[in-house]
Each structure stands twice: as structure tokens, then as C-alpha cells.
mmCIF file of C-alpha atoms and ligand atoms in Angstrom:
data_model
loop_
_atom_site.group_PDB
_atom_site.id
_atom_site.type_symbol
_atom_site.label_atom_id
_atom_site.label_comp_id
_atom_site.label_asym_id
_atom_site.label_seq_id
_atom_site.Cartn_x
_atom_site.Cartn_y
_atom_site.Cartn_z
ATOM 1 C CA GLU A 10 16.390 -22.743 0.952
ATOM 2 C CA GLU A 11 15.828 -20.827 4.421
ATOM 3 C CA VAL A 12 14.598 -18.131 2.265
ATOM 4 C CA ILE A 13 13.038 -19.631 0.564
ATOM 5 C CA ARG A 14 11.200 -21.270 2.616
ATOM 6 C CA ARG A 15 10.525 -17.403 4.052
ATOM 7 C CA SER A 16 8.981 -16.751 0.605
ATOM 8 C CA GLN A 17 6.691 -19.188 0.897
ATOM 9 C CA LYS A 18 5.210 -19.175 3.800
ATOM 10 C CA MET A 19 4.726 -15.031 3.171
ATOM 11 C CA GLU A 20 3.163 -15.042 -0.384
ATOM 12 C CA ALA A 21 0.922 -17.603 1.065
ATOM 13 C CA VAL A 22 -0.171 -14.559 4.432
ATOM 14 C CA GLY A 23 0.580 -12.132 1.157
ATOM 15 C CA GLN A 24 -2.320 -14.308 -0.114
ATOM 16 C CA LEU A 25 -4.223 -14.060 2.830
ATOM 17 C CA ALA A 26 -3.927 -10.837 3.476
ATOM 18 C CA GLY A 27 -4.520 -10.109 -0.204
ATOM 19 C CA GLY A 28 -8.083 -12.118 -0.293
ATOM 20 C CA ILE A 29 -9.044 -10.496 2.612
ATOM 21 C CA ALA A 30 -8.339 -6.854 2.296
ATOM 22 C CA HIS A 31 -10.331 -7.093 -1.385
ATOM 23 C CA ASP A 32 -13.489 -7.744 0.257
ATOM 24 C CA PHE A 33 -12.961 -5.209 2.800
ATOM 25 C CA ASN A 34 -11.952 -2.432 0.199
ATOM 26 C CA ASN A 35 -15.538 -3.493 -1.732
ATOM 27 C CA GLN A 36 -17.235 -2.705 1.374
ATOM 28 C CA LEU A 37 -15.674 0.549 2.148
ATOM 29 C CA ASN A 38 -16.152 1.622 -0.404
ATOM 30 C CA VAL A 39 -20.006 1.277 -0.636
ATOM 31 C CA ILE A 40 -19.510 3.055 2.853
ATOM 32 C CA VAL A 41 -17.613 5.376 1.958
ATOM 33 C CA GLY A 42 -19.667 6.204 -1.022
ATOM 34 C CA TYR A 43 -23.165 5.990 0.780
ATOM 35 C CA LEU A 44 -21.626 8.828 3.791
ATOM 36 C CA ASP A 45 -20.779 11.023 0.849
ATOM 37 C CA PHE A 46 -23.804 11.595 -0.119
ATOM 38 C CA LEU A 47 -25.628 11.426 3.704
ATOM 39 C CA LYS A 48 -22.872 14.377 4.229
ATOM 40 C CA ASP A 49 -24.217 16.286 0.849
ATOM 41 C CA TYR A 50 -28.053 15.437 1.694
ATOM 42 C CA LEU A 51 -27.501 16.191 5.201
ATOM 43 C CA GLN A 52 -26.982 20.805 5.079
ATOM 44 C CA GLY A 53 -24.657 22.351 6.543
ATOM 45 C CA ASP A 54 -25.941 23.206 9.753
ATOM 46 C CA HIS A 55 -27.546 20.060 10.356
ATOM 47 C CA VAL A 56 -26.861 18.212 14.197
ATOM 48 C CA ALA A 57 -25.823 14.807 12.548
ATOM 49 C CA ARG A 58 -23.629 16.335 10.266
ATOM 50 C CA PRO A 59 -20.606 15.755 12.212
ATOM 51 C CA TRP A 60 -21.166 12.497 13.446
ATOM 52 C CA VAL A 61 -21.283 11.967 9.659
ATOM 53 C CA ASP A 62 -17.763 13.503 9.486
ATOM 54 C CA LYS A 63 -16.431 11.268 13.005
ATOM 55 C CA ALA A 64 -17.937 8.276 10.635
ATOM 56 C CA LEU A 65 -16.256 8.902 7.660
ATOM 57 C CA GLN A 66 -13.254 9.524 9.633
ATOM 58 C CA SER A 67 -13.300 6.184 11.302
ATOM 59 C CA THR A 68 -13.623 4.650 7.627
ATOM 60 C CA GLU A 69 -10.760 6.900 6.891
ATOM 61 C CA ARG A 70 -8.627 4.314 9.648
ATOM 62 C CA CYS A 71 -10.598 1.686 8.294
ATOM 63 C CA VAL A 72 -9.443 2.014 4.410
ATOM 64 C CA HIS A 73 -5.693 3.105 5.593
ATOM 65 C CA LEU A 74 -5.083 -0.480 7.655
ATOM 66 C CA THR A 75 -6.429 -2.141 4.681
ATOM 67 C CA ARG A 76 -4.020 -0.138 2.319
ATOM 68 C CA ARG A 77 -1.565 -1.783 4.810
ATOM 69 C CA LEU A 78 -2.941 -5.389 4.758
ATOM 70 C CA LEU A 79 -2.201 -5.288 0.592
ATOM 71 C CA ASP A 80 1.036 -3.560 0.677
ATOM 72 C CA PHE A 81 1.372 -6.503 2.582
ATOM 73 C CA ALA A 82 0.394 -8.610 0.570
ATOM 74 C CA ARG A 83 2.373 -7.320 -2.401
ATOM 75 C CA CYS A 84 0.245 -3.947 -3.721
ATOM 76 C CA GLY A 85 1.187 -1.250 -2.729
ATOM 77 C CA SER A 86 4.469 -0.779 -4.029
ATOM 78 C CA GLU A 87 2.831 2.310 -7.001
ATOM 79 C CA ASP A 88 3.083 4.295 -3.525
ATOM 80 C CA VAL A 89 6.866 5.599 -4.052
ATOM 81 C CA GLU A 90 8.423 8.186 -3.869
ATOM 82 C CA ARG A 91 11.344 9.855 -3.549
ATOM 83 C CA VAL A 92 13.114 9.513 0.431
ATOM 84 C CA ASN A 93 15.904 10.853 2.235
ATOM 85 C CA LEU A 94 16.169 8.976 4.593
ATOM 86 C CA ASN A 95 17.636 10.374 6.911
ATOM 87 C CA THR A 96 14.075 13.466 6.526
ATOM 88 C CA LEU A 97 12.581 10.870 8.427
ATOM 89 C CA VAL A 98 14.527 9.453 10.466
ATOM 90 C CA VAL A 99 14.467 12.810 11.785
ATOM 91 C CA GLY A 100 10.880 13.522 10.997
ATOM 92 C CA LEU A 101 10.173 10.471 13.602
ATOM 93 C CA SER A 102 13.000 10.966 16.370
ATOM 94 C CA GLU A 103 10.527 13.030 18.564
ATOM 95 C CA LEU A 104 8.084 9.917 18.592
ATOM 96 C CA ILE A 105 10.765 6.959 18.880
ATOM 97 C CA GLN A 106 12.858 9.375 22.342
ATOM 98 C CA ARG A 107 8.422 9.149 23.407
ATOM 99 C CA THR A 108 7.989 5.430 22.676
ATOM 100 C CA LEU A 109 11.355 4.546 24.404
ATOM 101 C CA THR A 110 11.694 4.253 28.340
ATOM 102 C CA PRO A 111 14.054 6.966 30.187
ATOM 103 C CA GLU A 112 16.892 4.302 30.715
ATOM 104 C CA ILE A 113 17.019 4.254 26.598
ATOM 105 C CA GLU A 114 19.013 6.779 24.939
ATOM 106 C CA LEU A 115 19.059 7.262 21.725
ATOM 107 C CA LYS A 116 21.364 8.219 19.608
ATOM 108 C CA LEU A 117 20.731 9.515 15.592
ATOM 109 C CA GLN A 118 24.710 8.540 13.542
ATOM 110 C CA LEU A 119 23.380 10.577 10.062
ATOM 111 C CA GLU A 120 25.702 9.656 7.396
ATOM 112 C CA GLU A 121 25.898 14.075 5.366
ATOM 113 C CA SER A 122 24.750 13.623 1.639
ATOM 114 C CA LEU A 123 22.440 10.313 1.988
ATOM 115 C CA TRP A 124 21.354 9.269 -1.585
ATOM 116 C CA PRO A 125 17.663 9.017 -2.132
ATOM 117 C CA VAL A 126 16.457 6.558 -2.173
ATOM 118 C CA GLN A 127 12.251 5.794 -4.201
ATOM 119 C CA ILE A 128 10.520 4.044 -1.299
ATOM 120 C CA ASN A 129 6.236 4.377 0.011
ATOM 121 C CA PRO A 130 7.591 6.534 2.872
ATOM 122 C CA SER A 131 4.917 5.532 5.161
ATOM 123 C CA MET A 132 6.091 1.700 4.915
ATOM 124 C CA ALA A 133 9.671 2.608 5.422
ATOM 125 C CA GLU A 134 7.934 4.918 8.848
ATOM 126 C CA ASP A 135 6.130 1.834 9.683
ATOM 127 C CA ALA A 136 9.342 -0.570 9.374
ATOM 128 C CA LEU A 137 11.137 1.285 11.676
ATOM 129 C CA LEU A 138 9.289 2.412 13.609
ATOM 130 C CA ASN A 139 8.769 -1.979 14.080
ATOM 131 C CA LEU A 140 12.467 -2.576 14.366
ATOM 132 C CA VAL A 141 12.997 0.364 17.284
ATOM 133 C CA LEU A 142 9.809 -0.461 20.003
ATOM 134 C CA ASN A 143 12.064 -4.427 19.456
ATOM 135 C CA ALA A 144 14.795 -2.530 20.590
ATOM 136 C CA ARG A 145 13.185 -1.008 23.028
ATOM 137 C CA ASP A 146 11.253 -4.028 24.278
ATOM 138 C CA ALA A 147 15.277 -5.802 24.282
ATOM 139 C CA MET A 148 16.430 -3.940 26.225
ATOM 140 C CA THR A 149 14.212 -3.874 29.733
ATOM 141 C CA ALA A 150 17.256 -3.109 32.193
ATOM 142 C CA GLY A 151 17.543 0.648 29.188
ATOM 143 C CA GLY A 152 20.741 1.113 27.333
ATOM 144 C CA ARG A 153 21.172 2.062 23.521
ATOM 145 C CA LEU A 154 19.337 2.367 20.649
ATOM 146 C CA ILE A 155 21.357 3.740 17.797
ATOM 147 C CA VAL A 156 19.963 4.732 14.028
ATOM 148 C CA GLU A 157 22.497 4.977 11.439
ATOM 149 C CA THR A 158 22.435 5.901 7.448
ATOM 150 C CA SER A 159 25.409 5.282 5.021
ATOM 151 C CA ASN A 160 25.862 5.325 1.808
ATOM 152 C CA VAL A 161 27.337 1.680 1.022
ATOM 153 C CA ALA A 162 28.614 0.788 -3.168
ATOM 154 C CA LEU A 163 28.474 -3.432 -3.103
ATOM 155 C CA GLY A 164 30.783 -4.568 -5.223
ATOM 156 C CA SER A 165 30.850 -7.970 -7.150
ATOM 157 C CA THR A 166 33.062 -8.776 -4.172
ATOM 158 C CA ASN A 167 30.167 -8.738 -2.299
ATOM 159 C CA ALA A 168 28.039 -10.802 -3.163
ATOM 160 C CA ASP A 169 28.063 -14.627 -1.407
ATOM 161 C CA ILE A 170 27.173 -12.548 1.364
ATOM 162 C CA TYR A 171 24.436 -10.263 0.021
ATOM 163 C CA PRO A 172 23.546 -12.966 -2.196
ATOM 164 C CA GLN A 173 19.883 -11.171 -2.308
ATOM 165 C CA LEU A 174 21.587 -8.251 -4.014
ATOM 166 C CA VAL A 175 23.030 -7.222 -7.249
ATOM 167 C CA PRO A 176 26.134 -5.336 -7.114
ATOM 168 C CA GLY A 177 25.948 -1.683 -7.387
ATOM 169 C CA ASP A 178 24.458 1.711 -4.249
ATOM 170 C CA TYR A 179 22.744 1.787 -1.904
ATOM 171 C CA VAL A 180 21.638 3.277 0.932
ATOM 172 C CA VAL A 181 21.640 1.163 4.643
ATOM 173 C CA LEU A 182 18.931 2.081 8.010
ATOM 174 C CA SER A 183 20.729 -0.015 10.793
ATOM 175 C CA ILE A 184 19.300 -0.184 13.832
ATOM 176 C CA SER A 185 21.512 -1.157 16.661
ATOM 177 C CA ASP A 186 19.963 -1.894 20.374
ATOM 178 C CA THR A 187 22.282 -3.492 23.538
ATOM 179 C CA GLY A 188 19.554 -5.246 24.915
ATOM 180 C CA MET A 189 19.939 -9.293 25.386
ATOM 181 C CA GLY A 190 20.030 -10.117 21.773
ATOM 182 C CA MET A 191 18.721 -13.541 20.208
ATOM 183 C CA SER A 192 19.450 -16.951 19.069
ATOM 184 C CA GLU A 193 20.809 -18.865 16.696
ATOM 185 C CA GLU A 194 17.381 -20.738 16.248
ATOM 186 C CA ILE A 195 14.984 -17.613 17.227
ATOM 187 C CA ARG A 196 17.274 -15.791 14.211
ATOM 188 C CA GLN A 197 16.064 -18.204 11.946
ATOM 189 C CA GLN A 198 12.285 -17.618 12.569
ATOM 190 C CA ILE A 199 12.031 -13.617 13.938
ATOM 191 C CA PHE A 200 10.811 -13.340 9.733
ATOM 192 C CA THR A 201 8.066 -15.991 10.147
ATOM 193 C CA PRO A 202 4.204 -14.956 9.718
ATOM 194 C CA PHE A 203 3.285 -14.453 13.402
ATOM 195 C CA PHE A 204 6.304 -15.853 15.033
ATOM 196 C CA THR A 205 7.398 -14.121 18.674
ATOM 197 C CA THR A 206 8.931 -15.499 21.823
ATOM 198 C CA LYS A 207 6.516 -12.372 23.812
ATOM 199 C CA ALA A 208 3.469 -13.084 26.023
ATOM 200 C CA VAL A 209 0.103 -13.487 24.269
ATOM 201 C CA GLY A 210 -0.996 -10.441 23.882
ATOM 202 C CA LYS A 211 1.528 -8.558 23.774
ATOM 203 C CA GLY A 212 2.928 -9.417 20.282
ATOM 204 C CA THR A 213 0.916 -10.330 17.855
ATOM 205 C CA GLY A 214 4.462 -11.689 16.005
ATOM 206 C CA LEU A 215 4.419 -9.816 12.182
ATOM 207 C CA GLY A 216 5.937 -6.540 12.972
ATOM 208 C CA LEU A 217 9.697 -7.999 10.752
ATOM 209 C CA ALA A 218 7.176 -10.112 8.561
ATOM 210 C CA MET A 219 6.251 -6.725 7.095
ATOM 211 C CA VAL A 220 9.354 -4.899 7.675
ATOM 212 C CA TYR A 221 10.238 -8.526 5.271
ATOM 213 C CA SER A 222 7.919 -8.136 3.067
ATOM 214 C CA PHE A 223 8.469 -4.062 2.674
ATOM 215 C CA ILE A 224 12.412 -4.361 2.463
ATOM 216 C CA GLN A 225 11.749 -7.429 -0.250
ATOM 217 C CA GLN A 226 9.362 -4.646 -2.389
ATOM 218 C CA CYS A 227 12.032 -2.288 -2.243
ATOM 219 C CA ASP A 228 14.632 -4.993 -3.925
ATOM 220 C CA GLY A 229 16.425 -4.638 -1.047
ATOM 221 C CA ASP A 230 17.477 -7.035 1.687
ATOM 222 C CA ILE A 231 17.467 -7.216 5.369
ATOM 223 C CA HIS A 232 20.158 -7.810 7.556
ATOM 224 C CA VAL A 233 20.878 -8.653 10.783
ATOM 225 C CA TYR A 234 23.255 -9.830 13.372
ATOM 226 C CA SER A 235 22.503 -10.320 16.944
ATOM 227 C CA GLU A 236 24.593 -12.075 19.799
ATOM 228 C CA PRO A 237 22.901 -12.913 22.531
ATOM 229 C CA GLY A 238 23.083 -11.276 26.362
ATOM 230 C CA HIS A 239 23.978 -7.986 23.998
ATOM 231 C CA GLY A 240 22.446 -7.039 21.062
ATOM 232 C CA THR A 241 21.166 -6.674 17.909
ATOM 233 C CA THR A 242 21.519 -4.663 14.793
ATOM 234 C CA PHE A 243 19.373 -4.858 11.660
ATOM 235 C CA ARG A 244 20.174 -3.296 8.908
ATOM 236 C CA LEU A 245 18.420 -2.227 5.594
ATOM 237 C CA TYR A 246 19.405 -2.105 1.867
ATOM 238 C CA PHE A 247 17.821 -0.119 0.002
ATOM 239 C CA PRO A 248 18.534 0.834 -3.060
ATOM 240 C CA ARG A 249 19.955 4.166 -4.544
ATOM 241 C CA MET A 250 17.804 6.131 -6.948
ATOM 242 C CA GLU A 251 18.682 7.003 -9.525
ATOM 243 C CA GLY A 252 17.820 9.874 -11.789
ATOM 244 C CA THR A 253 14.859 12.755 -10.867
ATOM 245 C CA GLY A 254 11.831 9.747 -10.397
ATOM 246 C CA SER A 255 9.726 12.009 -10.183
ATOM 247 C CA LYS A 256 6.556 9.651 -11.149
ATOM 248 C CA ARG A 257 3.539 10.833 -9.578
ATOM 249 C CA SER A 258 1.269 11.971 -11.601
ATOM 250 C CA PHE A 259 -1.994 12.467 -9.688
ATOM 251 C CA PRO A 260 -2.794 14.605 -6.454
ATOM 252 C CA GLU A 261 -5.453 14.196 -4.769
ATOM 253 C CA GLY A 262 -7.213 15.546 -1.539
ATOM 254 C CA GLU A 263 -6.621 18.704 -2.620
ATOM 255 C CA PHE A 264 -10.410 20.839 -3.189
ATOM 256 C CA VAL A 265 -11.202 21.862 -6.798
ATOM 257 C CA PRO A 266 -15.039 21.618 -8.358
ATOM 258 C CA LEU A 267 -16.415 18.599 -9.258
ATOM 259 C CA PRO A 268 -16.173 18.576 -13.406
ATOM 260 C CA ASP A 269 -19.599 18.848 -14.395
ATOM 261 C CA GLY A 270 -19.796 15.310 -16.814
ATOM 262 C CA SER A 271 -21.911 14.818 -19.388
ATOM 263 C CA GLY A 272 -22.084 11.283 -22.097
ATOM 264 C CA THR A 273 -22.683 7.503 -21.361
ATOM 265 C CA ILE A 274 -21.293 5.115 -19.138
ATOM 266 C CA LEU A 275 -21.103 1.998 -18.874
ATOM 267 C CA VAL A 276 -20.734 0.674 -15.116
ATOM 268 C CA VAL A 277 -20.180 -2.639 -14.933
ATOM 269 C CA ASP A 278 -20.162 -4.746 -11.011
ATOM 270 C CA ASP A 279 -20.402 -8.175 -9.602
ATOM 271 C CA GLU A 280 -21.047 -6.614 -6.370
ATOM 272 C CA PRO A 281 -24.696 -5.158 -6.372
ATOM 273 C CA ASP A 282 -24.310 -2.128 -4.061
ATOM 274 C CA LEU A 283 -20.884 -1.019 -5.419
ATOM 275 C CA LEU A 284 -23.399 -1.029 -9.608
ATOM 276 C CA LYS A 285 -25.685 0.814 -7.751
ATOM 277 C CA LEU A 286 -23.453 3.069 -5.374
ATOM 278 C CA ALA A 287 -21.379 3.830 -8.645
ATOM 279 C CA ILE A 288 -24.480 4.976 -10.632
ATOM 280 C CA GLY A 289 -25.014 7.189 -7.783
ATOM 281 C CA TYR A 290 -22.093 9.049 -8.446
ATOM 282 C CA LEU A 291 -22.307 8.519 -12.445
ATOM 283 C CA GLN A 292 -25.675 10.082 -12.603
ATOM 284 C CA SER A 293 -25.155 13.163 -9.737
ATOM 285 C CA LEU A 294 -21.478 14.415 -11.708
ATOM 286 C CA GLY A 295 -24.551 14.676 -15.051
ATOM 287 C CA TYR A 296 -24.151 11.690 -16.232
ATOM 288 C CA GLN A 297 -26.402 9.599 -19.003
ATOM 289 C CA THR A 298 -25.530 5.706 -16.757
ATOM 290 C CA LEU A 299 -25.785 2.043 -17.915
ATOM 291 C CA GLU A 300 -25.048 -1.009 -15.979
ATOM 292 C CA ALA A 301 -24.078 -4.706 -15.981
ATOM 293 C CA GLY A 302 -23.482 -6.598 -13.653
ATOM 294 C CA ASN A 303 -20.743 -8.995 -14.805
ATOM 295 C CA ALA A 304 -18.549 -9.246 -18.819
ATOM 296 C CA ALA A 305 -21.308 -11.183 -21.131
ATOM 297 C CA GLN A 306 -24.638 -8.936 -20.314
ATOM 298 C CA ALA A 307 -21.979 -5.843 -20.488
ATOM 299 C CA LEU A 308 -20.579 -6.600 -24.065
ATOM 300 C CA GLU A 309 -24.916 -7.313 -25.221
ATOM 301 C CA VAL A 310 -25.495 -3.400 -23.855
ATOM 302 C CA LEU A 311 -23.106 -2.651 -25.472
ATOM 303 C CA ARG A 312 -24.023 -3.516 -28.882
ATOM 304 C CA ASN A 313 -27.079 -2.524 -28.447
ATOM 305 C CA HIS A 314 -26.326 1.287 -27.620
ATOM 306 C CA ALA A 315 -23.551 2.987 -29.855
ATOM 307 C CA GLU A 316 -24.398 6.176 -27.514
ATOM 308 C CA ILE A 317 -21.803 4.608 -24.578
ATOM 309 C CA GLU A 318 -18.763 6.658 -24.157
ATOM 310 C CA LEU A 319 -16.775 4.953 -21.222
ATOM 311 C CA LEU A 320 -16.723 2.078 -19.553
ATOM 312 C CA PHE A 321 -15.796 1.699 -16.225
ATOM 313 C CA THR A 322 -15.186 -1.299 -15.176
ATOM 314 C CA ASP A 323 -14.566 -4.085 -12.122
ATOM 315 C CA VAL A 324 -11.247 -6.009 -12.515
ATOM 316 C CA VAL A 325 -12.292 -9.027 -10.892
ATOM 317 C CA MET A 326 -15.801 -11.007 -11.168
ATOM 318 C CA PRO A 327 -17.006 -14.240 -11.583
ATOM 319 C CA GLY A 328 -17.694 -15.841 -14.765
ATOM 320 C CA GLY A 329 -13.980 -16.394 -16.896
ATOM 321 C CA VAL A 330 -14.185 -12.261 -18.056
ATOM 322 C CA ASP A 331 -12.346 -10.318 -16.263
ATOM 323 C CA GLY A 332 -11.711 -6.608 -15.982
ATOM 324 C CA TYR A 333 -8.992 -6.150 -18.071
ATOM 325 C CA GLN A 334 -10.638 -9.444 -20.946
ATOM 326 C CA LEU A 335 -13.458 -6.849 -21.368
ATOM 327 C CA ALA A 336 -11.834 -3.828 -21.747
ATOM 328 C CA GLN A 337 -10.302 -5.797 -24.670
ATOM 329 C CA LYS A 338 -13.590 -7.247 -25.680
ATOM 330 C CA ALA A 339 -14.978 -4.047 -26.089
ATOM 331 C CA VAL A 340 -11.609 -2.230 -28.086
ATOM 332 C CA ALA A 341 -12.483 -4.524 -29.970
ATOM 333 C CA ILE A 342 -16.341 -4.160 -30.735
ATOM 334 C CA ARG A 343 -15.598 -0.262 -30.732
ATOM 335 C CA PRO A 344 -12.572 0.808 -30.820
ATOM 336 C CA ASP A 345 -13.002 5.204 -29.962
ATOM 337 C CA ILE A 346 -15.199 4.093 -26.710
ATOM 338 C CA LYS A 347 -12.505 5.170 -23.467
ATOM 339 C CA ILE A 348 -11.939 3.198 -20.382
ATOM 340 C CA LEU A 349 -11.318 2.794 -17.301
ATOM 341 C CA LEU A 350 -11.299 -0.164 -14.623
ATOM 342 C CA THR A 351 -11.972 -0.502 -10.732
ATOM 343 C CA SER A 352 -10.118 -3.004 -8.213
ATOM 344 C CA GLY A 353 -9.487 -3.295 -4.803
ATOM 345 C CA HIS A 354 -6.263 -5.091 -5.500
ATOM 346 C CA ALA A 355 -3.726 -3.362 -7.894
ATOM 347 C CA GLY A 356 -1.074 -6.645 -7.492
ATOM 348 C CA LYS A 357 -3.182 -8.353 -10.040
ATOM 349 C CA VAL A 358 -2.660 -5.347 -11.731
ATOM 350 C CA LEU A 359 0.626 -5.590 -12.875
ATOM 351 C CA THR A 360 0.469 -9.885 -12.656
ATOM 352 C CA THR A 361 -1.739 -9.261 -16.297
ATOM 353 C CA ASP A 362 1.371 -8.155 -18.204
ATOM 354 C CA SER A 363 -0.614 -9.376 -21.993
ATOM 355 C CA LEU A 364 -2.997 -6.350 -20.352
ATOM 356 C CA VAL A 365 -0.194 -3.422 -19.245
ATOM 357 C CA GLN A 366 -1.655 -1.529 -22.004
ATOM 358 C CA PHE A 367 -4.637 -0.162 -19.743
ATOM 359 C CA SER A 368 -2.692 -0.285 -16.362
ATOM 360 C CA THR A 369 -2.702 3.467 -16.110
ATOM 361 C CA LYS A 370 -6.509 3.455 -16.391
ATOM 362 C CA LEU A 371 -7.125 1.917 -12.782
ATOM 363 C CA LEU A 372 -8.744 3.784 -10.319
ATOM 364 C CA LEU A 373 -7.631 1.968 -6.602
ATOM 365 C CA LYS A 374 -10.505 1.048 -4.519
ATOM 366 C CA PRO A 375 -12.056 2.377 -2.754
ATOM 367 C CA TYR A 376 -12.218 5.716 -4.429
ATOM 368 C CA THR A 377 -13.870 9.314 -3.910
ATOM 369 C CA LYS A 378 -16.495 10.889 -5.735
ATOM 370 C CA LEU A 379 -14.184 13.494 -6.483
ATOM 371 C CA GLN A 380 -11.143 11.131 -7.371
ATOM 372 C CA LEU A 381 -14.221 9.151 -9.062
ATOM 373 C CA ALA A 382 -15.324 12.006 -11.056
ATOM 374 C CA LYS A 383 -11.786 13.736 -11.572
ATOM 375 C CA ARG A 384 -10.375 10.207 -13.411
ATOM 376 C CA ILE A 385 -13.878 10.645 -15.497
ATOM 377 C CA ALA A 386 -13.440 13.565 -16.717
ATOM 378 C CA ALA A 387 -9.746 12.585 -17.598
ATOM 379 C CA ALA A 388 -10.268 9.595 -19.468
ATOM 380 C CA LEU A 389 -13.459 11.565 -22.275
ATOM 381 C CA ARG A 390 -10.676 14.392 -22.551
HETATM 382 N N1 ATP B 411 16.201 -6.134 18.033
HETATM 383 C C1 ATP B 411 15.359 -7.273 18.553
HETATM 384 N N2 ATP B 411 16.197 -8.062 19.465
HETATM 385 C C2 ATP B 411 15.456 -9.182 19.993
HETATM 386 N N3 ATP B 411 14.578 -9.759 20.305
HETATM 387 C C3 ATP B 411 14.395 -9.719 18.839
HETATM 388 C C4 ATP B 411 14.344 -7.942 18.343
HETATM 389 N N4 ATP B 411 13.520 -8.143 17.567
HETATM 390 C C5 ATP B 411 12.862 -9.103 17.294
HETATM 391 N N5 ATP B 411 12.829 -9.802 17.991
HETATM 392 C C6 ATP B 411 12.681 -10.804 18.113
HETATM 393 O O1 ATP B 411 12.051 -11.425 17.263
HETATM 394 C C7 ATP B 411 10.445 -12.037 17.155
HETATM 395 C C8 ATP B 411 9.641 -11.074 16.566
HETATM 396 O O2 ATP B 411 9.617 -10.461 16.081
HETATM 397 P P1 ATP B 411 8.543 -8.809 15.859
HETATM 398 O O3 ATP B 411 8.780 -8.179 15.658
HETATM 399 O O4 ATP B 411 7.974 -9.346 14.181
HETATM 400 O O5 ATP B 411 7.830 -9.703 16.409
HETATM 401 P P2 ATP B 411 7.432 -9.160 18.359
HETATM 402 O O6 ATP B 411 7.583 -7.855 18.390
HETATM 403 O O7 ATP B 411 7.626 -10.001 18.848
HETATM 404 O O8 ATP B 411 5.622 -9.322 18.048
HETATM 405 P P3 ATP B 411 4.408 -7.362 16.960
HETATM 406 O O9 ATP B 411 5.782 -6.823 16.479
HETATM 407 O O10 ATP B 411 4.200 -7.658 16.039
HETATM 408 O O11 ATP B 411 3.410 -6.555 17.998
HETATM 409 C C9 ATP B 411 10.533 -10.692 18.586
HETATM 410 O O12 ATP B 411 9.369 -12.145 19.211
HETATM 411 C C10 ATP B 411 11.265 -11.965 19.332
HETATM 412 O O13 ATP B 411 12.150 -12.833 20.297
HETATM 413 MG MG1 MG B 412 7.574 -6.199 16.372
#
């Protein structure tokens, strides 16, 4: 019952975070886009170039933060990769050491030949850091922090202890402290968003809520053992990764010359600024463009322009017809039309399951001109 209540609360917060992040993402898209244009416009040695770079860097950070919010709304699970938790722990150990006070001793107990897991590594790092910070705060008078990894095979006999977990192989990451521990009453609330016992301004109460949401996304579970006055142990269970699971398909980041475009693209977005931005990008890449502000308009344009090769549409639009449905209708009218969808909300994609045929054709907002150029070129191929 407690688990259900907790997950309902998490869902509410997740939806809230997701909703805000979604609008935010759209605005960021516009900012990144116009800064990109501005950069192209200014010559390499122009005094204002570094300012634009700075602004772009800050916007990058906002993009990162928004991604975290979206992750929180359970939409970040597409960024999973094969991870060895030992490597992750060792990679963070210096940072952890610096986070701790000198009175706290750090011990790593890492299992040799640890099984791999398939998770989002930056979220795993965030989770570990959150737990470490909590442990530090619980050991104001010093103590010992142990970070441990192990392989565990859970049989069906363990089912009553681990009701959330299906029997199978798990990698366990535990973080133990010798701090003040917590009462049963507090322990029951620690995963509730905004629950904190820390002074105003010291804690947001979101740390463990994020950890909880992350571990749910991983199909894992988290266990807490605590004794007031003695210490606390958090155990995170991650399902062992089977096979090689290399499913990263789209390496981004490295510099590639922008593909030169030709052909006509119909761009659909209900936000005028984003529409203008996408049109600007596409035209500067060499494409002809047509535009529409909603699905009904888009279908109208599509019927009157046989030259349209690709439909590039936002997923979330008012008016009762979203981007997926529009894509379906477009394909019904013009079976050979190519589709590229864009959304700030990956979560919506996965739940609209009758429309999964389009889910691989999704470009996450905010996107850069390079990302758009690559995806458009790939879709047209
Ligand atoms: N290792 C621990 N030992 C004792 N109490 C803990 C420990 N970890 C968490 N808690 C309790 O759980 C509460 C919630 O933790 P959580 O990480 O969610 O929020 P916070 O640390 O208070 O704030 P934030 O992490 O957002 O800065 C803490 O305020 C504390 O009371
Ligand atoms: Mg915390």
C-alpha cells in the first residue's frame, strides 16, 4: 500500500516536472537556434563571438537540467548504455572524496568481475552522489562511508523480501554510513518528494525522490536499512544486462560537415517561434519549405503540394490531432512520404503504442542545426 501511494505521488510530481520541462524545452530550442544563427552570422574574430559562445554554454546547461527534469518524469530511459558500476564508482571516487569531510573515511569494496548493467550512466552518477551527500550529512561527527558492489542471484525464495523484483541476476550497489541513522517514521517518508529533515535552504528533499524514480526506470529496486544512532545502508538493485546490448544508433557531437539539402519539406509546429526556427534551419541547409500551424492546415497543404517529400512535425499539438496521428493521415494520403517527428517529451512516444512505427523517427528537442540536418538527410535517404 505504501509503495502504491509513493508511486502515485511520484507520478504527480513527475507529470508536473515533465509538463514544465516540456514548455521549457521549446523555449530553449528557440534560444539555442537563434544563438546558432548569430554565431554563423558573426565572423570568426568578431568581438561578440565569445559572448555568444558563453550564452550557448549556459543554454547547454539549461538543456542538461531540463533533461534531468524530463528524466525525472520517466522519460529519460532512452539514453541507456552498458555500464560497469565498478568503473563508474572508481571514476567518481575522487569527487566523492572531495565531497566528504576529512573526518569521514571512504572505503570501496568492489566485486571482481562485476556483471554489466544497462542504465543511464549520468543518472546513476547523480544517484550515487545523492546517496553519498546524504551519508555525509548524517555523519557530522565523522565516520566511515562504504561503497560496495556485488553480484547477486535472487531466486524465487527471496520473493517475499524483494516483492518488487522478479527472480534473476542483479548487480547491487550499496552505500553504508556510520551516521545518525533514522527512525522508522522518517524512513517511511524519505522517498516522498520534498520530504526533508534538513534546515530550510539546506535540503530540497528531492535527492532520494530522484534516486527512487531512477531505480524504477531501471526495473530495479532500492532497500534501506537504518538503525538510529548507528547508521544507514542503501542497497540499489539493478538487473544484470543480458547479451551485448549495444543499441546506440546515433553518435552525436563530433564535427561533420552539414549535408547539403534539396527537396521540399512541410514543417508543422503550433509554436510560431519554433516553426520559424525550423524553417530557418532547413532553408539555410538548402531545402524548400512549406509550413503549417496545426494538423488540419498541414493536411490541406499536403493535398495541394505533390512536391512535398518529407513531413517534419511536432508531436504535441493542440486541436485534437497530434503529430503521430498527423503522420498516419499523411501516410494514408501519400504512402511514399517520409516522416520526421520532434518532441520535447520522449515519454509520450513510448506510451502511444499503436503508433510505435513512428517512434524511431523522433528528434528530441531542443535540437541543433547539425542534429536536424543529419536526421532529415537520414529520413530522406
Ligand atoms: N544516510 C542517511 N542517514 C540518515 N538520514 C538520511 C540518510 N539519507 C537520507 N536521510 C533522510 O532522508 C531525508 C530525505 O533525503 P533526500 O536526499 O531526499 O533529501 P535531502 O537530503 O534532505 O535534500 P536534498 O537531497 O534535496 O538536498 C533527509 O532529509 C534525511 O532526513
Ligand atoms: Mg539528499
